[in-house]
Coordinates of C-alpha atoms in Angstrom, one line a residue:
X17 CA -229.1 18.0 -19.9
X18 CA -231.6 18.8 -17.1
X19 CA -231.1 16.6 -13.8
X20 CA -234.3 15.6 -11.4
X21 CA -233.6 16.2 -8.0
X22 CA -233.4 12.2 -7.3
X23 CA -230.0 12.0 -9.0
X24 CA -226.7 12.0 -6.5
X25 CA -225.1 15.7 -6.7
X26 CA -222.0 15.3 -8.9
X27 CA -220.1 16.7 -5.8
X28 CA -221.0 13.9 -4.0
X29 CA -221.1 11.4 -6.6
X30 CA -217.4 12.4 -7.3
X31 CA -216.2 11.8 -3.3
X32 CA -218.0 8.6 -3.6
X33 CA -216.6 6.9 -7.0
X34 CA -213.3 9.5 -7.1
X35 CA -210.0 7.2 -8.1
X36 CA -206.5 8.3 -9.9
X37 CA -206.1 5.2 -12.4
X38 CA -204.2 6.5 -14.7
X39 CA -203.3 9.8 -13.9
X40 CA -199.4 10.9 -13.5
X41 CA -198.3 11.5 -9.8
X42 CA -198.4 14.9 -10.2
X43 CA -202.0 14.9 -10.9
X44 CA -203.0 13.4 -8.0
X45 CA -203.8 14.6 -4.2
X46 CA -202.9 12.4 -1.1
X47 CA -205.1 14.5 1.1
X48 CA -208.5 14.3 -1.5
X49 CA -211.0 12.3 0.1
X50 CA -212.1 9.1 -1.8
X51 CA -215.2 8.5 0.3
X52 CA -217.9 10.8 2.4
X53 CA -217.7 10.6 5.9
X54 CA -220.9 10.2 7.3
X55 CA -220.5 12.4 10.2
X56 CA -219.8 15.6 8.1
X57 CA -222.8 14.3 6.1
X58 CA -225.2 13.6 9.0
X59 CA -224.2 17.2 10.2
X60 CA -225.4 18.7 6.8
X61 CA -228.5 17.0 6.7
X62 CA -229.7 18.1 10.1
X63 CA -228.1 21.9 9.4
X64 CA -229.6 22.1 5.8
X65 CA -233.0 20.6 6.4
X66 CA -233.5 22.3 9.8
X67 CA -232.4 25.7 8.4
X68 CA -234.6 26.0 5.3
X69 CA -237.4 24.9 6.6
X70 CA -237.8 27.0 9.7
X71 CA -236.9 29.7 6.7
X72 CA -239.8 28.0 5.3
X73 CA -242.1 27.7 7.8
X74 CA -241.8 31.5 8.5
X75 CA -242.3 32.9 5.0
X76 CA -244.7 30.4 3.6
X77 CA -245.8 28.0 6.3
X78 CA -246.9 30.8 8.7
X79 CA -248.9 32.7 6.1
X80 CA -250.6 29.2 5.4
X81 CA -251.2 29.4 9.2
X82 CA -252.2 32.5 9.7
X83 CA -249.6 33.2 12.4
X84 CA -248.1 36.3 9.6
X85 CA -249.4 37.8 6.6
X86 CA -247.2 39.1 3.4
X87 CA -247.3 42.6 2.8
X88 CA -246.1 42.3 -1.0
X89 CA -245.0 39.1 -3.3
X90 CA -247.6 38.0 -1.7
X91 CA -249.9 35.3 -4.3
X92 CA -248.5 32.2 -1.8
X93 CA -250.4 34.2 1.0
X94 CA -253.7 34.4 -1.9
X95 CA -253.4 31.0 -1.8
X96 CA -252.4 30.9 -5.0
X97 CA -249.6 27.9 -4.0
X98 CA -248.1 26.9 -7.9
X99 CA -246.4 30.5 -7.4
X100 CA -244.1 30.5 -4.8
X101 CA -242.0 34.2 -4.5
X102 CA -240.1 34.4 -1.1
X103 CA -240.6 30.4 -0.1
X104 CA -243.6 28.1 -0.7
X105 CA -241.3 25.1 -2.9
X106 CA -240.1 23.0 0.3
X107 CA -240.1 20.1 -2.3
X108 CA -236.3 20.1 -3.5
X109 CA -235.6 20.3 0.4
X110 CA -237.0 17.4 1.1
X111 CA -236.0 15.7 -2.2
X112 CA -231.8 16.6 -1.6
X113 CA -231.7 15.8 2.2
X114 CA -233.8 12.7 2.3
X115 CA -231.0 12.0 -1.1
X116 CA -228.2 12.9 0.9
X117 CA -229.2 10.6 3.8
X118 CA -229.9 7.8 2.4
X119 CA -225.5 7.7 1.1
X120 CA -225.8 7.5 4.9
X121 CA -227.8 4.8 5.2
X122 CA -225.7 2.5 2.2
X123 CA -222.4 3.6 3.6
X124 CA -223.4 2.1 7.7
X125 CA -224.5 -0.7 5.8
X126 CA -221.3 -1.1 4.1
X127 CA -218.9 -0.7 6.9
X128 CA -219.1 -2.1 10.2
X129 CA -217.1 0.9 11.4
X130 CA -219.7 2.9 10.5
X131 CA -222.7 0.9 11.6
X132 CA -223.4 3.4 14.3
X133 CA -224.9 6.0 11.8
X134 CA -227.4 3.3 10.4
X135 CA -230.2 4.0 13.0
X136 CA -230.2 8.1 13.5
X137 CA -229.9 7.9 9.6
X138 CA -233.1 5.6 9.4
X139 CA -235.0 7.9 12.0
X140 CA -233.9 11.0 9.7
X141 CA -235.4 9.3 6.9
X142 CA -238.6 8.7 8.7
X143 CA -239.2 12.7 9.9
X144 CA -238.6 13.8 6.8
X145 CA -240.5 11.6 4.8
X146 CA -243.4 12.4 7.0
X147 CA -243.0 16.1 6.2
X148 CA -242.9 15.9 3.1
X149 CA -246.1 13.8 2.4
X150 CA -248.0 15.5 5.1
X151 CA -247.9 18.2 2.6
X152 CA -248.4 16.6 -0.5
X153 CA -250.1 13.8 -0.3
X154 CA -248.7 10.9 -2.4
X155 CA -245.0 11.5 -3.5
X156 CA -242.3 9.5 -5.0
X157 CA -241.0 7.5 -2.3
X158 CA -239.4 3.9 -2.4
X159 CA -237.5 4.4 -5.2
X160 CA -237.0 8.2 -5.3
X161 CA -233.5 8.2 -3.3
X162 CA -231.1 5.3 -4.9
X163 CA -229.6 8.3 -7.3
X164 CA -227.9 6.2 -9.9
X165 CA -228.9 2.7 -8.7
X166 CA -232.1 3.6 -8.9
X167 CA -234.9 4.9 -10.8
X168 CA -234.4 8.9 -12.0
X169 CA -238.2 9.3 -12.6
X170 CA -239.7 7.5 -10.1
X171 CA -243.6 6.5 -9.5
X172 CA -245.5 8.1 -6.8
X173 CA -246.3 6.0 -3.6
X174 CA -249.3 6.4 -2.2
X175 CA -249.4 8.1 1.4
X176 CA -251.0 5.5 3.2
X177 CA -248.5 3.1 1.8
X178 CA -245.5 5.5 2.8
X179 CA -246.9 5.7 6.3
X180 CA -247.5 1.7 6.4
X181 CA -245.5 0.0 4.6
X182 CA -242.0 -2.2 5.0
X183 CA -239.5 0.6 4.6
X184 CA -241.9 3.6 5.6
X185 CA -242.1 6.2 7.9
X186 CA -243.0 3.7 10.7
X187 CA -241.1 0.9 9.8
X188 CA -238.1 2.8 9.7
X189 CA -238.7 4.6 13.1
X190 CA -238.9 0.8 14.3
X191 CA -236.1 -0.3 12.8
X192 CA -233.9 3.1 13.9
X193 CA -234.8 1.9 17.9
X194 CA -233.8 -1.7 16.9
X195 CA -230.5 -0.5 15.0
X196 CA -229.2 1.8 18.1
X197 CA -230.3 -0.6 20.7
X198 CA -228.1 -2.9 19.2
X199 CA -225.2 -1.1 18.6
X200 CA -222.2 -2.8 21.4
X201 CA -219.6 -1.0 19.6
X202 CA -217.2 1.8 21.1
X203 CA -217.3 4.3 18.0
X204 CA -219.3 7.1 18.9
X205 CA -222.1 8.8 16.9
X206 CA -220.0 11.9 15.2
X207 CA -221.7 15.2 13.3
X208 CA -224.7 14.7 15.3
X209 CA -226.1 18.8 16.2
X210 CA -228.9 17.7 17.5
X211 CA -227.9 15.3 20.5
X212 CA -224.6 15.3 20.7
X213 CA -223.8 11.7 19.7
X214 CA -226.4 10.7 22.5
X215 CA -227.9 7.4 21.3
X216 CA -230.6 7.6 24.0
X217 CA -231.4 10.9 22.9
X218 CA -232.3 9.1 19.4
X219 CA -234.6 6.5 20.6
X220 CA -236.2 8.6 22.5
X221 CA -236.4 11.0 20.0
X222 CA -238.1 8.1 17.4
X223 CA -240.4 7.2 20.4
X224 CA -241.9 10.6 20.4
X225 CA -242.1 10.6 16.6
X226 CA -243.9 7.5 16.8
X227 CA -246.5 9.0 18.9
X228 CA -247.1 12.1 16.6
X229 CA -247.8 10.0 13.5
X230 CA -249.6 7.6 15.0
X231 CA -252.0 10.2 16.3
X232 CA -252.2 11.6 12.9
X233 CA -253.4 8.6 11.0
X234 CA -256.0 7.4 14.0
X235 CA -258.7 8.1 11.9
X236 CA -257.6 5.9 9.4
X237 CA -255.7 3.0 11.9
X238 CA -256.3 1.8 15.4
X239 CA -253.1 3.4 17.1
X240 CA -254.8 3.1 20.4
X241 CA -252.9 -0.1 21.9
X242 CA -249.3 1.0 20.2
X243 CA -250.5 4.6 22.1
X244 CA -250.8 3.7 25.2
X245 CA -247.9 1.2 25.1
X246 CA -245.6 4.3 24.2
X247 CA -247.5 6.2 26.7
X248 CA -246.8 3.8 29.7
X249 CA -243.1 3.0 29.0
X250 CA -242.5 6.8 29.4
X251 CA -239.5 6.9 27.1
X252 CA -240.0 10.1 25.1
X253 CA -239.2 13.5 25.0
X254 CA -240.7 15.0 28.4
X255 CA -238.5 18.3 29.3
X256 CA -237.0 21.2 27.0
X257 CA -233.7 20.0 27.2
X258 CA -234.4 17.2 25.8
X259 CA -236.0 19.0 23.0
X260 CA -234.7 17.6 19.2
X261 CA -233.4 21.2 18.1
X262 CA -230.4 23.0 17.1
X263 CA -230.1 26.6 18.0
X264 CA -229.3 29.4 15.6
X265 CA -226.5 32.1 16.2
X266 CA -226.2 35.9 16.0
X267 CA -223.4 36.0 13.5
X268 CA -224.0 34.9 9.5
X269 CA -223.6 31.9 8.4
X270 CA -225.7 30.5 11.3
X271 CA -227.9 33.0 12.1
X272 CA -231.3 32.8 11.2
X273 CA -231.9 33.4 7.5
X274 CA -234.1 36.2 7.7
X275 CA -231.4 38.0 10.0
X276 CA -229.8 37.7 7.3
X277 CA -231.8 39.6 4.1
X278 CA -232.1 42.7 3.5
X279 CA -234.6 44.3 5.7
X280 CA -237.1 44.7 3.0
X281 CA -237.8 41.5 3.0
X282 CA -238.0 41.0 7.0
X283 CA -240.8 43.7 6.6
X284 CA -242.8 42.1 4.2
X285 CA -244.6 40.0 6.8
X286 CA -246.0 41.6 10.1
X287 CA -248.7 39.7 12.3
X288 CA -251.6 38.3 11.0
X289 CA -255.2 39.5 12.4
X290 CA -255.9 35.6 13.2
X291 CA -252.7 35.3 15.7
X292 CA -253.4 38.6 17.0
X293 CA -257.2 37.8 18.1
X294 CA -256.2 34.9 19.3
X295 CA -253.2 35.9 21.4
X296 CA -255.4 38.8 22.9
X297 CA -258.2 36.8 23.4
X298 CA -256.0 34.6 25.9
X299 CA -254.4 37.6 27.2
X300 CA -250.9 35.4 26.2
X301 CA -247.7 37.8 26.7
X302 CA -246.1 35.5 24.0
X303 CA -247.2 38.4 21.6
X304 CA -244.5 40.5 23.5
X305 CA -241.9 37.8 22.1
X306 CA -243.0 36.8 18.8
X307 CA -243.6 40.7 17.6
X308 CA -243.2 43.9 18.2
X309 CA -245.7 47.1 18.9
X310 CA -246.7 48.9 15.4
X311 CA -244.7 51.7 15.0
X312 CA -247.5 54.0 15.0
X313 CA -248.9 52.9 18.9
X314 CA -249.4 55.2 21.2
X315 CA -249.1 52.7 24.3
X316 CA -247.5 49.6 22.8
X317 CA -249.8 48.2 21.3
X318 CA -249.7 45.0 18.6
X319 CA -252.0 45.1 15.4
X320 CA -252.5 42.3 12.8
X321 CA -253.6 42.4 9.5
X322 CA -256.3 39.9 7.5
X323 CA -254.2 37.4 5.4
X324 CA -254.1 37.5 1.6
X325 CA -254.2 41.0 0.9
X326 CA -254.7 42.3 -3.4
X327 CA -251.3 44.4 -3.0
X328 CA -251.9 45.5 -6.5
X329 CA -254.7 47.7 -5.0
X330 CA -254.6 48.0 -1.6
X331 CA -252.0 50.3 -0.1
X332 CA -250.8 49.4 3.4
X333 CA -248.6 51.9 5.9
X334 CA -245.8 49.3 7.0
X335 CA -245.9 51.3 10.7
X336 CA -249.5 50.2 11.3
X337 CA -248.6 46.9 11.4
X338 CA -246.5 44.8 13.8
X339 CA -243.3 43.2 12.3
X340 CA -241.8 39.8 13.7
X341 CA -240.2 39.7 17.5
X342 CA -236.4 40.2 17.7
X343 CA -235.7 36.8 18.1
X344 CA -236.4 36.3 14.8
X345 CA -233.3 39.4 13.3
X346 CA -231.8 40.7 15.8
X347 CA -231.3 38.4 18.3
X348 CA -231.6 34.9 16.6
X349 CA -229.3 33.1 19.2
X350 CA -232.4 32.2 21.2
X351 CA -234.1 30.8 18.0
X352 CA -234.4 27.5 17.2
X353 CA -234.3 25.2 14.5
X354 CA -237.2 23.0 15.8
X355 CA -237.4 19.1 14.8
X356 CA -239.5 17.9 17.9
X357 CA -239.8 19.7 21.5
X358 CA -241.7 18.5 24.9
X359 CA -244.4 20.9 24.3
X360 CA -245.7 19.2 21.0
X361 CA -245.4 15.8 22.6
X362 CA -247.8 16.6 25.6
X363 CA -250.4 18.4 23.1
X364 CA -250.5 14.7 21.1
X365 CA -250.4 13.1 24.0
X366 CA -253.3 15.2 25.9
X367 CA -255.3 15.2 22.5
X368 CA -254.7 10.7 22.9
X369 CA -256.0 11.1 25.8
X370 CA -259.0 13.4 25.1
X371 CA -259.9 11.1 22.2
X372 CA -260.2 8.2 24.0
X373 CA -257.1 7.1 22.6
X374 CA -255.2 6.3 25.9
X375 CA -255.9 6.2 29.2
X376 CA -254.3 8.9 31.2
X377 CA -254.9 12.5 32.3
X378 CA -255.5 14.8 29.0
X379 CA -255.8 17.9 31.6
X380 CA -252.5 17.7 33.4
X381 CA -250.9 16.6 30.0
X382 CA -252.4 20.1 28.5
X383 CA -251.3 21.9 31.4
X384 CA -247.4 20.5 31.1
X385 CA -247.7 21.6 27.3
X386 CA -248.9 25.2 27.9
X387 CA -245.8 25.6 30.7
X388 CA -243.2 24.2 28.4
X389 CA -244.6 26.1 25.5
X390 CA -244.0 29.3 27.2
X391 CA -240.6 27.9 28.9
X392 CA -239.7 27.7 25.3
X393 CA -240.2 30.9 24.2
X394 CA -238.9 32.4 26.8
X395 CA -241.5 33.7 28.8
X396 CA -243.2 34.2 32.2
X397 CA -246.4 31.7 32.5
X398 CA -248.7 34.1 33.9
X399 CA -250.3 32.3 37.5
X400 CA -254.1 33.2 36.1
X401 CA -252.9 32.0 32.2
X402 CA -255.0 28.3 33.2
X403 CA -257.6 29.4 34.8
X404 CA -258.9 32.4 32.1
X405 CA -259.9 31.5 28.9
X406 CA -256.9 29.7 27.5
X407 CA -258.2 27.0 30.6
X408 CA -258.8 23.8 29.7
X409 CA -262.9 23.4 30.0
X410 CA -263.3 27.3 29.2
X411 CA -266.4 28.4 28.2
X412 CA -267.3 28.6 24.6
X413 CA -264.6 26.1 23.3
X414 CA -263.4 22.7 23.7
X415 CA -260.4 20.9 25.1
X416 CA -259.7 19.5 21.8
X417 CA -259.3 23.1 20.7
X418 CA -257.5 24.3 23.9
X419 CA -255.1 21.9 22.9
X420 CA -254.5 22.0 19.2
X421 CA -254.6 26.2 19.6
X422 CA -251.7 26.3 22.4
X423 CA -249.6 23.8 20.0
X424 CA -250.7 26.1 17.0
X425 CA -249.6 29.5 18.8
X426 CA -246.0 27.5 19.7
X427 CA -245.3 26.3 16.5
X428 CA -244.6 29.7 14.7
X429 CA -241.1 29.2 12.6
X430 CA -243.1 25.9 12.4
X431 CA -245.7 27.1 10.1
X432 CA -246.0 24.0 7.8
X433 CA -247.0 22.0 11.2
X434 CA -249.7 24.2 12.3
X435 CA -250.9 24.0 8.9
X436 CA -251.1 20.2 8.8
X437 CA -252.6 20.2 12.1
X438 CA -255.3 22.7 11.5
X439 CA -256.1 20.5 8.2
X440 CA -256.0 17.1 10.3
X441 CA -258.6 19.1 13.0
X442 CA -260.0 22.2 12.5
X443 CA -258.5 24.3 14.8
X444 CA -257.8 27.2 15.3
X445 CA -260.6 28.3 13.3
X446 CA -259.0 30.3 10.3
X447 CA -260.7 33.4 8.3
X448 CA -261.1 33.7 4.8
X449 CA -258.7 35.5 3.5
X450 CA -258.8 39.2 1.8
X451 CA -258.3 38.3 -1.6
X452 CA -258.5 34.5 -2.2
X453 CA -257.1 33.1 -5.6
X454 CA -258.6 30.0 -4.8
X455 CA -262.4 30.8 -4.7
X456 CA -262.6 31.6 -1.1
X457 CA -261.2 27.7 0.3
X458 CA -258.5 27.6 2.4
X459 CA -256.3 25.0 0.7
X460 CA -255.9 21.4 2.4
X461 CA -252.4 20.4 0.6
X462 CA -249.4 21.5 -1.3
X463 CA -249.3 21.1 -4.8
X464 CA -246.4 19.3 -6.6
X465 CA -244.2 21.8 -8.1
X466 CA -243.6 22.7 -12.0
X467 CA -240.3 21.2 -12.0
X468 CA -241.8 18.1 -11.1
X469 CA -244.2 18.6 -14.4
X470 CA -241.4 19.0 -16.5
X471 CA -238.5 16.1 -15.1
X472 CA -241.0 13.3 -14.3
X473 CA -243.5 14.1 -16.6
X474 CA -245.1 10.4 -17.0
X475 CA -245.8 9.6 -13.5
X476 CA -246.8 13.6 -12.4
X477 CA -249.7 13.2 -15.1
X478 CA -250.6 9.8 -13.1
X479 CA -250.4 11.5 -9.6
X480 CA -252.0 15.0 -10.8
X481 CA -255.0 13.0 -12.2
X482 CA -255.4 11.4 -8.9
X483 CA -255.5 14.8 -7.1
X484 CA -258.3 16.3 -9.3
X485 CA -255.8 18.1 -11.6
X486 CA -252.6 18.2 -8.7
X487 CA -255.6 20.9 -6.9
X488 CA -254.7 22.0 -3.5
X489 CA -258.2 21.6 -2.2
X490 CA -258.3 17.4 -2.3
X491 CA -257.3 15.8 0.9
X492 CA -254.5 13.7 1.7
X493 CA -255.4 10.2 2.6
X494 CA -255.3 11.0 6.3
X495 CA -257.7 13.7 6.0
X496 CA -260.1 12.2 4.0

């Protein structure tokens, strides 16, 4: 019998419920565990959702970007995004992890031993929740993650409702700050890879959450006062090393997944003609990072290609296009796994205050994201980068653009983000693709997957009806 995704994992529904009774001596294992432990779990979690999606975000998130383009298997780049090939499902990703942390959750709630885990587990539940319906709109949601205590086909929330609600991705975030500044006890946060165990770390880690989603529903809710309160305390993330990130290795298994493939699918995507423009247009040496000259250059040179590409009868030389930095294969122990970093923070907090949203300097705040943007990635700020046209008031564009560009160009590996944020603005301005399979539109949400059709059948019909047919061209409820 077919299983949803919403149901516990029999191996962890085993380690949960696992007895002897009856059984004869000999069939039973003093050393078998008869409970998870939440730190091995909160370290899977953060591993397993970090690493598929920045897999994700490079093979299906950039090409819905435009930072890459697919060479081959490439209908997800056609926009044609009920066919994933190489990535483009990020559903069941969301579906086991946000599953698998909520056992966290029950078990800090059942133990007082354990009670430290309840607030970085509630935070967790809040970034990935917002992930997941920043891409697809409404979703099953408050009763998607009780695996046998609760519902196996759950009904679809609605996305303001997820965002607004008791129990949603604010709420929790709330309740995460309140749960660790709280905690008195001596037992330290264990299995934690992305601070350490560092409680501060996590508040200020949900602080800086807070201030990205409320700056992505301001068009539907007046953030500004909660804004500028967040803004004034000073208590989120400010510097790289504060960053919410765990780094990649250069040896399998914790290298970077496309390390890890056979080449012919590392070659498949080379630089998109949209990231190359703009990277040249600013003159930005990040290019020398995040790819590598064409093989056929003469001088070192870099050369995109348009996105979305008929492979079926178009014939493309490999060599005259340029393939992914090292970072990204053969050297992946400066990549990241990338949940939050200083960069994005300043850009939402520079874009605050360029809305009107806050009161505070949007210029120096867009300045400090441009130098930890390239701090990131590992390379020189040119002196003159600030004062050419990637300036703030340059001519022929807007700060609003200056900003949402520079956190577009930093949030390669990130694809999914840029995505959401060019939907949510605009910017960069994207080209129409080579060969659309969606009538020329670039799409403004992810579709719910097949699996969903077929497992939850009664309340997908409800949710696709609401979506004109599940279409990827109707807007989320924060875009509308």
């Amino acid at each position: 019998m077919k299983k949803t995704i919403y149901t516990i994992n029999l191996f962890l529904l085993l380690l949960l419920n696992s007895c002897t009774k009856d059984f004869e001596e000999i069939n039973t294992n003093p050393n078998a565990p008869n409970s998870v432990q939440p730190n091995l779990l909160l370290r899977q979690v953060i591993y397993d959702f970090g690493e598929n999606m920045s897999y994700e975000g490079f093979v299906a998130g950039d090409l819905l970007a435009q930072h890459r383009t697919a060479l081959d298997f490439n209908l997800f780049d056609r926009h044609a995004l009920k066919s994933p090939q190489l990535g483009g499902n990020p559903w069941p990703v969301f579906y086991k992890n946000l599953r698998d942390n909520e056992i966290i959750i029950k078990l800090s709630r059942q133990s007082t031993t354990l009670k430290v885990y309840e607030g970085p587990a509630l935070i967790l539940k809040a970034y990935m929740a917002a992930g997941l319906t920043d891409l697809f709109g409404d979703v099953p949601y408050f009763d998607a993650f009780n695996g046998t205590e609760g519902e196996v086909t759950p009904a679809y929330n609605s996305q303001e409702s997820i965002y607004l609600n008791a129990g949603g991705i604010l709420d929790n975030l709330d309740k995460g700050i309140e749960k660790i500044e709280s905690y008195s006890d001596a037992i330290p946060l264990q299995g934690d890879i992305l601070f350490n165990g560092n409680l501060e770390s996590w508040i200020r880690f949900a602080k800086s959450l807070k201030i990205k989603y409320l700056l992505r529903i301001s068009a539907k809710v007046d953030v500004s006062p909660e804004l500028q309160t967040l803004f004034d305390e000073g208590n989120y993330i400010m510097i790289n090393s504060q960053n919410a990130i765990f780094n990649f290795t250069n040896t399998a298994p914790n290298s970077f997944r496309l390390a890890q493939l056979r080449v012919g699918d590392f070659n498949n995507f080379v630089l998109s003609e949209t990231m190359e423009d703009i990277l040249n247009n600013l003159n930005d040496l990040r290019i020398e990072k995040l790819f590598r000259p064409f093989a056929n250059s003469t001088s070192g040179e870099f050369n995109g290609l348009l996105n979305g590409i008929d492979a079926s009868s178009t014939s493309v030389a490999l060599s005259n296009y340029s393939l992914a930095g090292t970072v990204f294969r053969e050297d992946t122990s400066t990549l990241d796994a990338n949940f939050l970093t200083a960069w994005e923070v300043q850009f939402a907090l520079a874009e605050a205050a360029e809305r009107g949203l806050i009161t505070a300097d949007a210029q120096l705040l867009y300045e400090n994201g441009v130098a930890l943007a390239f701090e990131y990635w590992n390379t020189p700020l040119p002196t003159n980068y600030l004062t050419g046209p990637a300036a703030y008031n340059a001519v022929g564009t807007t700060p609003i653009q200056q900003i949402i560009t520079q956190k577009w160009i930093a949030n390669i590996i990130n694809g999914y983000e840029s995505w959401i944020e060019y939907r949510r603005t605009g910017f960069p301005e994207l080209r129409t693709i080579a060969a659309s399979l969606n009538n020329n539109l670039l799409p403004i949400r992810m579709p719910y997957p097949a699996e969903e059709e077929a497992l939850n059948r009664e309340n997908y019909i409800l949710a696709a009806n609401a979506t004109n047919n599940n279409s990827i061209n109707f807007p989320v409820w924060w875009d509308e």
